[in-house]
């Protein structure tokens, strides 16, 4: 496609010095009572055009999908690998969280992952190391679909976190919009008018103190999602080694109930804020269970965890193979079954 565009541009640049093409003689139309059969080439071109149209269409924002009633399924990216980010996007995850809180990368490494996800048309959420204006400013200037802010424990802290994501007078975000990636380096004239409406703000509630205030946090204007943090919650309750403890589970269920009830009441009071509910899957609480309990955003896996599981299973399968060294019996049959047979 790039070559075609370049050729077209070159032809246009010299068109004024080229002789006009000779008109081709017109062929009379052939009359027929039979329907004209669509050629395979025409069908392929139409399909390609349709695919290109889909690719060029804007990706729906996470906010718009939540408002439409979608339940979103995501992956946490701790490796900061653009390749794994791309694979996750192509696999069909609704969003990918690039984790700067627990992953080894910073802004520069996050940028390469955002580019991979943008190319695969999958929204990226950046989880910040801490909820502060400096990290929020640098992250937002990259142009993610959303920010995840850790350890929010009060409505005042939630309001402050929201202010980090907004330009004055509604917030304290530093303004460099004419030159940053978020505005297509100044080429997107609509950025200022839509950035706050498009950017998803996720506040993590992951301590006992935060859970006690969760209904008030979820009601803060600008907080789009309240994200439960079961591991840190269990640690704050004294159960670091037992995140599935019944007291931790009971606390989580109560927090879930408050957020979900507030969402139901929002229809009666549409001008009030009521955040969506987000969560992490755990071995004792899988992603499917979170979905069934009404979560709106579910992070079901971590890239490193997926690779670790696959690697361990691969090694185990090899180590436990019962065939003796040098044994070849049944080899041809196995190859046929696995589709690798050739003469």
Short mmCIF file of C-alpha atoms in Angstrom, two decimals:
data_model
loop_
_atom_site.label_atom_id
_atom_site.label_comp_id
_atom_site.label_asym_id
_atom_site.label_seq_id
_atom_site.Cartn_x
_atom_site.Cartn_y
_atom_site.Cartn_z
CA UNK A 1 0.00 0.00 0.00
CA UNK A 2 2.86 2.40 0.85
CA UNK A 3 4.41 1.75 -2.56
CA UNK A 4 1.07 2.46 -4.27
CA UNK A 5 0.66 5.70 -2.38
CA UNK A 6 4.22 6.74 -3.22
CA UNK A 7 3.69 5.95 -6.90
CA UNK A 8 0.45 7.91 -6.97
CA UNK A 9 2.14 10.86 -5.32
CA UNK A 10 5.01 10.75 -7.83
CA UNK A 11 2.61 10.62 -10.74
CA UNK A 12 0.66 13.57 -9.39
CA UNK A 13 3.82 15.63 -8.98
CA UNK A 14 4.76 15.28 -12.68
CA UNK A 15 1.28 15.16 -14.19
CA UNK A 16 1.52 18.69 -15.53
CA UNK A 17 4.41 17.74 -17.88
CA UNK A 18 2.98 14.48 -19.23
CA UNK A 19 0.95 14.35 -22.49
CA UNK A 20 -2.73 13.71 -22.07
CA UNK A 21 -3.63 10.05 -22.58
CA UNK A 22 -5.44 9.09 -25.77
CA UNK A 23 -9.11 8.31 -25.21
CA UNK A 24 -9.96 4.64 -25.54
CA UNK A 25 -12.73 3.69 -27.99
CA UNK A 26 -15.95 2.89 -26.18
CA UNK A 27 -17.28 -0.65 -26.46
CA UNK A 28 -21.06 -0.89 -26.77
CA UNK A 29 -22.63 -2.47 -23.70
CA UNK A 30 -23.55 -6.12 -24.08
CA UNK A 31 -27.20 -6.79 -23.38
CA UNK A 32 -28.12 -9.88 -21.40
CA UNK A 33 -31.15 -11.14 -19.54
CA UNK A 34 -28.97 -13.11 -17.12
CA UNK A 35 -27.72 -11.52 -13.91
CA UNK A 36 -24.09 -10.48 -14.16
CA UNK A 37 -21.83 -12.73 -12.14
CA UNK A 38 -19.58 -10.95 -9.70
CA UNK A 39 -15.97 -11.77 -10.38
CA UNK A 40 -13.74 -13.20 -7.68
CA UNK A 41 -11.37 -10.27 -8.11
CA UNK A 42 -14.19 -7.79 -7.54
CA UNK A 43 -15.25 -9.69 -4.42
CA UNK A 44 -11.70 -9.70 -3.11
CA UNK A 45 -11.33 -5.98 -3.74
CA UNK A 46 -14.63 -5.30 -1.98
CA UNK A 47 -13.59 -7.42 1.00
CA UNK A 48 -10.23 -5.65 1.16
CA UNK A 49 -11.93 -2.27 1.03
CA UNK A 50 -14.28 -3.31 3.81
CA UNK A 51 -11.38 -4.51 5.94
CA UNK A 52 -9.51 -1.26 5.31
CA UNK A 53 -12.60 0.72 6.27
CA UNK A 54 -12.87 -1.23 9.53
CA UNK A 55 -9.19 -0.67 10.24
CA UNK A 56 -9.41 3.07 9.63
CA UNK A 57 -12.57 3.49 11.71
CA UNK A 58 -11.91 4.90 15.19
CA UNK A 59 -11.62 2.36 17.99
CA UNK A 60 -14.52 2.75 20.46
CA UNK A 61 -13.33 4.19 23.75
CA UNK A 62 -13.42 2.06 26.88
CA UNK A 63 -15.85 4.58 28.36
CA UNK A 64 -18.27 4.21 25.48
CA UNK A 65 -18.13 0.42 25.66
CA UNK A 66 -18.83 0.43 29.39
CA UNK A 67 -21.73 2.82 28.84
CA UNK A 68 -23.08 0.43 26.19
CA UNK A 69 -23.17 -2.37 28.77
CA UNK A 70 -20.12 -4.35 27.63
CA UNK A 71 -18.15 -6.42 30.13
CA UNK A 72 -14.48 -5.86 29.29
CA UNK A 73 -11.79 -8.49 29.67
CA UNK A 74 -8.17 -7.41 30.00
CA UNK A 75 -4.59 -8.51 30.52
CA UNK A 76 -1.83 -7.04 32.69
CA UNK A 77 1.50 -6.56 30.91
CA UNK A 78 4.42 -6.67 33.35
CA UNK A 79 7.14 -7.72 30.92
CA UNK A 80 6.98 -4.46 28.91
CA UNK A 81 7.44 -6.58 25.80
CA UNK A 82 5.91 -4.94 22.70
CA UNK A 83 5.73 -8.39 21.11
CA UNK A 84 3.65 -9.81 23.97
CA UNK A 85 1.54 -6.65 23.94
CA UNK A 86 0.84 -7.20 20.25
CA UNK A 87 0.03 -10.88 20.76
CA UNK A 88 -2.37 -9.98 23.59
CA UNK A 89 -4.12 -7.48 21.33
CA UNK A 90 -4.39 -9.93 18.44
CA UNK A 91 -5.69 -12.61 20.82
CA UNK A 92 -8.74 -10.45 21.45
CA UNK A 93 -8.33 -8.85 24.87
CA UNK A 94 -10.52 -5.76 25.19
CA UNK A 95 -7.73 -3.79 26.85
CA UNK A 96 -4.17 -4.23 28.12
CA UNK A 97 -2.83 -2.66 31.31
CA UNK A 98 0.83 -1.67 31.00
CA UNK A 99 1.94 -1.96 34.62
CA UNK A 100 4.44 0.68 35.69
CA UNK A 101 3.70 0.03 39.36
CA UNK A 102 5.08 -3.51 39.55
CA UNK A 103 6.68 -3.94 36.14
CA UNK A 104 10.31 -2.97 35.48
CA UNK A 105 9.60 -0.32 32.84
CA UNK A 106 8.92 3.39 32.86
CA UNK A 107 7.57 5.95 30.42
CA UNK A 108 10.00 5.12 27.60
CA UNK A 109 9.27 1.38 27.75
CA UNK A 110 5.54 2.01 28.07
CA UNK A 111 5.60 4.06 24.87
CA UNK A 112 6.82 1.11 22.80
CA UNK A 113 4.01 -1.04 24.19
CA UNK A 114 1.43 1.66 23.43
CA UNK A 115 2.61 1.81 19.84
CA UNK A 116 2.25 -1.95 19.48
CA UNK A 117 -1.24 -1.89 21.00
CA UNK A 118 -2.33 1.08 18.89
CA UNK A 119 -1.19 -0.72 15.74
CA UNK A 120 -3.33 -3.70 16.76
CA UNK A 121 -6.24 -1.37 17.63
CA UNK A 122 -6.46 -2.33 21.31
CA UNK A 123 -6.86 0.27 24.09
CA UNK A 124 -3.99 0.61 26.55
CA UNK A 125 -4.34 1.54 30.21
CA UNK A 126 -1.25 2.73 32.07
CA UNK A 127 -0.99 1.80 35.75
CA UNK A 128 1.08 4.45 37.50
CA UNK A 129 3.67 3.77 40.20
CA UNK A 130 1.85 6.26 42.40
CA UNK A 131 -1.03 8.70 42.16
CA UNK A 132 0.82 11.95 41.63
CA UNK A 133 0.63 14.81 39.11
CA UNK A 134 4.09 14.19 37.60
CA UNK A 135 3.44 10.54 36.69
CA UNK A 136 -0.09 11.31 35.49
CA UNK A 137 1.13 14.14 33.26
CA UNK A 138 3.87 12.09 31.61
CA UNK A 139 1.57 9.09 31.13
CA UNK A 140 -1.33 11.08 29.68
CA UNK A 141 0.95 12.81 27.20
CA UNK A 142 1.61 9.38 25.64
CA UNK A 143 -2.09 9.07 24.73
CA UNK A 144 -3.35 5.98 26.57
CA UNK A 145 -7.03 5.06 26.72
CA UNK A 146 -6.95 5.30 30.50
CA UNK A 147 -4.95 5.60 33.71
CA UNK A 148 -5.03 3.33 36.74
CA UNK A 149 -4.09 5.10 39.98
CA UNK A 150 -3.02 2.92 42.93
CA UNK A 151 -3.89 3.00 46.63
CA UNK A 152 -6.77 5.47 46.70
CA UNK A 153 -8.15 5.43 50.25
CA UNK A 154 -10.55 8.38 50.51
CA UNK A 155 -12.86 10.55 48.42
CA UNK A 156 -10.41 13.44 48.86
CA UNK A 157 -7.60 11.29 47.44
CA UNK A 158 -9.87 10.25 44.56
CA UNK A 159 -10.74 13.87 43.74
CA UNK A 160 -7.05 14.76 43.80
CA UNK A 161 -6.24 11.87 41.47
CA UNK A 162 -8.90 13.06 39.03
CA UNK A 163 -7.43 16.59 39.12
CA UNK A 164 -4.08 15.19 37.97
CA UNK A 165 -5.81 14.08 34.75
CA UNK A 166 -7.48 17.38 33.88
CA UNK A 167 -6.24 20.68 32.56
CA UNK A 168 -6.87 23.90 34.52
CA UNK A 169 -9.21 25.18 35.76
CA UNK A 170 -10.67 21.71 36.45
CA UNK A 171 -7.33 20.20 37.36
CA UNK A 172 -3.56 20.60 37.51
CA UNK A 173 -2.34 18.72 34.44
CA UNK A 174 0.53 20.50 32.74
CA UNK A 175 -0.21 21.67 29.21
CA UNK A 176 2.02 20.56 26.34
CA UNK A 177 -0.77 19.40 24.04
CA UNK A 178 0.59 21.04 20.84
CA UNK A 179 3.60 18.71 20.78
CA UNK A 180 2.81 15.44 22.60
CA UNK A 181 1.80 12.06 21.21
CA UNK A 182 -1.66 12.21 22.79
CA UNK A 183 -2.66 14.95 20.34
CA UNK A 184 -0.87 13.32 17.39
CA UNK A 185 1.95 15.80 18.05
CA UNK A 186 -0.42 18.70 17.57
CA UNK A 187 -2.10 17.40 14.40
CA UNK A 188 -5.33 16.43 16.19
CA UNK A 189 -7.28 19.65 16.63
CA UNK A 190 -10.05 17.86 18.53
CA UNK A 191 -7.83 16.57 21.34
CA UNK A 192 -8.53 19.30 23.89
CA UNK A 193 -12.28 19.09 23.39
CA UNK A 194 -12.48 15.32 23.90
CA UNK A 195 -9.52 14.15 25.98
CA UNK A 196 -11.28 14.28 29.33
CA UNK A 197 -14.40 12.59 27.99
CA UNK A 198 -12.39 9.80 26.35
CA UNK A 199 -9.81 9.04 29.07
CA UNK A 200 -10.87 6.36 31.55
CA UNK A 201 -9.84 7.11 35.15
CA UNK A 202 -9.52 4.02 37.33
CA UNK A 203 -8.96 4.34 41.08
CA UNK A 204 -7.63 1.28 42.84
CA UNK A 205 -9.18 0.52 46.23
CA UNK A 206 -6.87 -2.01 47.79
CA UNK A 207 -6.75 -1.43 51.55
CA UNK A 208 -9.16 -1.85 54.43
CA UNK A 209 -9.24 1.94 54.84
CA UNK A 210 -10.16 2.37 51.18
CA UNK A 211 -12.90 -0.26 51.31
CA UNK A 212 -14.47 1.55 54.26
CA UNK A 213 -14.84 4.62 52.01
CA UNK A 214 -15.56 2.84 48.74
CA UNK A 215 -19.09 4.13 48.24
CA UNK A 216 -17.88 7.73 48.68
CA UNK A 217 -14.88 7.12 46.38
CA UNK A 218 -17.14 5.69 43.68
CA UNK A 219 -19.34 8.79 43.91
CA UNK A 220 -16.49 11.27 43.21
CA UNK A 221 -17.07 13.06 39.92
CA UNK A 222 -14.53 11.90 37.35
CA UNK A 223 -13.87 8.46 38.85
CA UNK A 224 -14.95 6.09 36.10
CA UNK A 225 -13.96 2.73 37.60
CA UNK A 226 -13.20 1.48 41.10
CA UNK A 227 -10.68 -1.33 40.80
CA UNK A 228 -10.53 -3.82 43.64
CA UNK A 229 -7.06 -4.99 44.72
CA UNK A 230 -7.44 -8.33 46.54
CA UNK A 231 -3.74 -8.97 47.22
CA UNK A 232 -3.01 -5.61 48.85
CA UNK A 233 -6.37 -5.76 50.63
CA UNK A 234 -5.48 -9.10 52.17
CA UNK A 235 -2.10 -7.71 53.26
CA UNK A 236 -3.71 -4.64 54.86
CA UNK A 237 -6.05 -6.95 56.80
CA UNK A 238 -3.16 -9.09 58.09
CA UNK A 239 -3.59 -11.98 55.65
CA UNK A 240 -0.68 -11.44 53.27
CA UNK A 241 -0.16 -15.19 52.81
CA UNK A 242 -3.86 -15.96 52.68
CA UNK A 243 -5.63 -13.75 50.09
CA UNK A 244 -8.48 -16.26 49.94
CA UNK A 245 -9.23 -15.95 53.64
CA UNK A 246 -12.96 -15.87 54.35
CA UNK A 247 -12.67 -12.45 56.07
CA UNK A 248 -10.95 -11.00 52.99
CA UNK A 249 -13.59 -12.53 50.72
CA UNK A 250 -16.39 -11.14 52.89
CA UNK A 251 -14.84 -7.67 52.79
CA UNK A 252 -14.55 -7.85 49.01
CA UNK A 253 -18.16 -8.95 48.64
CA UNK A 254 -19.37 -6.04 50.76
CA UNK A 255 -17.32 -3.57 48.70
CA UNK A 256 -18.68 -5.07 45.48
CA UNK A 257 -22.23 -4.78 46.75
CA UNK A 258 -21.86 -1.08 47.54
CA UNK A 259 -20.43 -0.20 44.11
CA UNK A 260 -22.95 -2.27 42.18
CA UNK A 261 -25.90 -0.90 44.17
CA UNK A 262 -24.73 2.65 43.45
CA UNK A 263 -24.64 1.82 39.73
CA UNK A 264 -28.25 0.58 39.89
CA UNK A 265 -29.36 3.79 41.63
CA UNK A 266 -27.70 5.97 39.01
CA UNK A 267 -30.70 5.60 36.71
CA UNK A 268 -32.84 7.41 39.28
CA UNK A 269 -30.22 10.14 39.77
CA UNK A 270 -28.35 10.42 36.44
CA UNK A 271 -26.40 13.54 37.45
CA UNK A 272 -24.63 11.76 40.29
CA UNK A 273 -21.44 9.79 39.68
CA UNK A 274 -21.40 6.04 40.19
CA UNK A 275 -18.21 4.29 39.14
CA UNK A 276 -18.08 0.96 37.37
CA UNK A 277 -16.58 -2.04 39.17
CA UNK A 278 -13.26 -3.52 38.10
CA UNK A 279 -11.27 -6.39 39.52
CA UNK A 280 -8.41 -8.87 39.29
CA UNK A 281 -8.97 -12.59 38.93
CA UNK A 282 -7.32 -14.79 41.56
CA UNK A 283 -6.75 -18.55 41.82
CA UNK A 284 -9.54 -18.69 44.41
CA UNK A 285 -11.71 -16.23 42.47
CA UNK A 286 -11.44 -16.80 38.68
CA UNK A 287 -12.40 -14.27 36.04
CA UNK A 288 -15.66 -16.05 35.18
CA UNK A 289 -16.86 -15.65 38.77
CA UNK A 290 -16.15 -11.93 38.72
CA UNK A 291 -18.13 -11.62 35.51
CA UNK A 292 -21.07 -13.51 37.00
CA UNK A 293 -21.06 -11.27 40.09
CA UNK A 294 -21.48 -8.18 37.92
CA UNK A 295 -17.97 -6.78 37.46
CA UNK A 296 -17.75 -4.44 34.48
CA UNK A 297 -13.98 -4.78 33.89
CA UNK A 298 -12.10 -7.98 34.65
CA UNK A 299 -8.34 -8.43 34.44
CA UNK A 300 -7.99 -12.16 34.05
CA UNK A 301 -4.29 -12.78 33.57
CA UNK A 302 -0.75 -11.41 33.66
CA UNK A 303 1.60 -11.96 30.72
CA UNK A 304 4.40 -13.27 32.93
CA UNK A 305 2.01 -15.65 34.69
CA UNK A 306 0.74 -17.00 31.37
CA UNK A 307 4.28 -17.62 30.13
CA UNK A 308 5.33 -19.17 33.45
CA UNK A 309 2.41 -21.61 33.33
CA UNK A 310 3.06 -22.55 29.71
CA UNK A 311 6.80 -23.00 30.36
CA UNK A 312 6.27 -25.21 33.41
CA UNK A 313 3.77 -27.39 31.57
CA UNK A 314 6.10 -27.70 28.59
CA UNK A 315 9.04 -28.79 30.74
CA UNK A 316 6.87 -31.18 32.76
CA UNK A 317 5.50 -32.79 29.61
CA UNK A 318 9.01 -33.39 28.31
CA UNK A 319 10.45 -34.64 31.61
CA UNK A 320 7.60 -37.06 32.17
CA UNK A 321 7.69 -38.54 28.65
CA UNK A 322 7.80 -42.34 29.08
CA UNK A 323 9.54 -43.18 25.80
CA UNK A 324 13.04 -44.56 26.23
CA UNK A 325 15.92 -42.78 24.55
CA UNK A 326 16.31 -44.08 21.00
CA UNK A 327 12.84 -45.61 20.89
CA UNK A 328 11.07 -44.83 17.63
CA UNK A 329 8.03 -47.10 17.72
CA UNK A 330 4.83 -45.35 16.70
CA UNK A 331 6.70 -42.29 15.46
CA UNK A 332 5.13 -42.34 12.01
CA UNK A 333 1.61 -42.74 13.44
CA UNK A 334 2.15 -39.76 15.77
CA UNK A 335 3.34 -37.62 12.88
CA UNK A 336 0.27 -38.49 10.85
CA UNK A 337 -2.06 -37.63 13.76
CA UNK A 338 -0.36 -34.28 14.31
CA UNK A 339 -0.48 -33.30 10.65
CA UNK A 340 3.27 -33.44 9.98
CA UNK A 341 3.28 -36.48 7.70
CA UNK A 342 4.93 -36.23 4.29
CA UNK A 343 6.40 -38.73 1.86
#
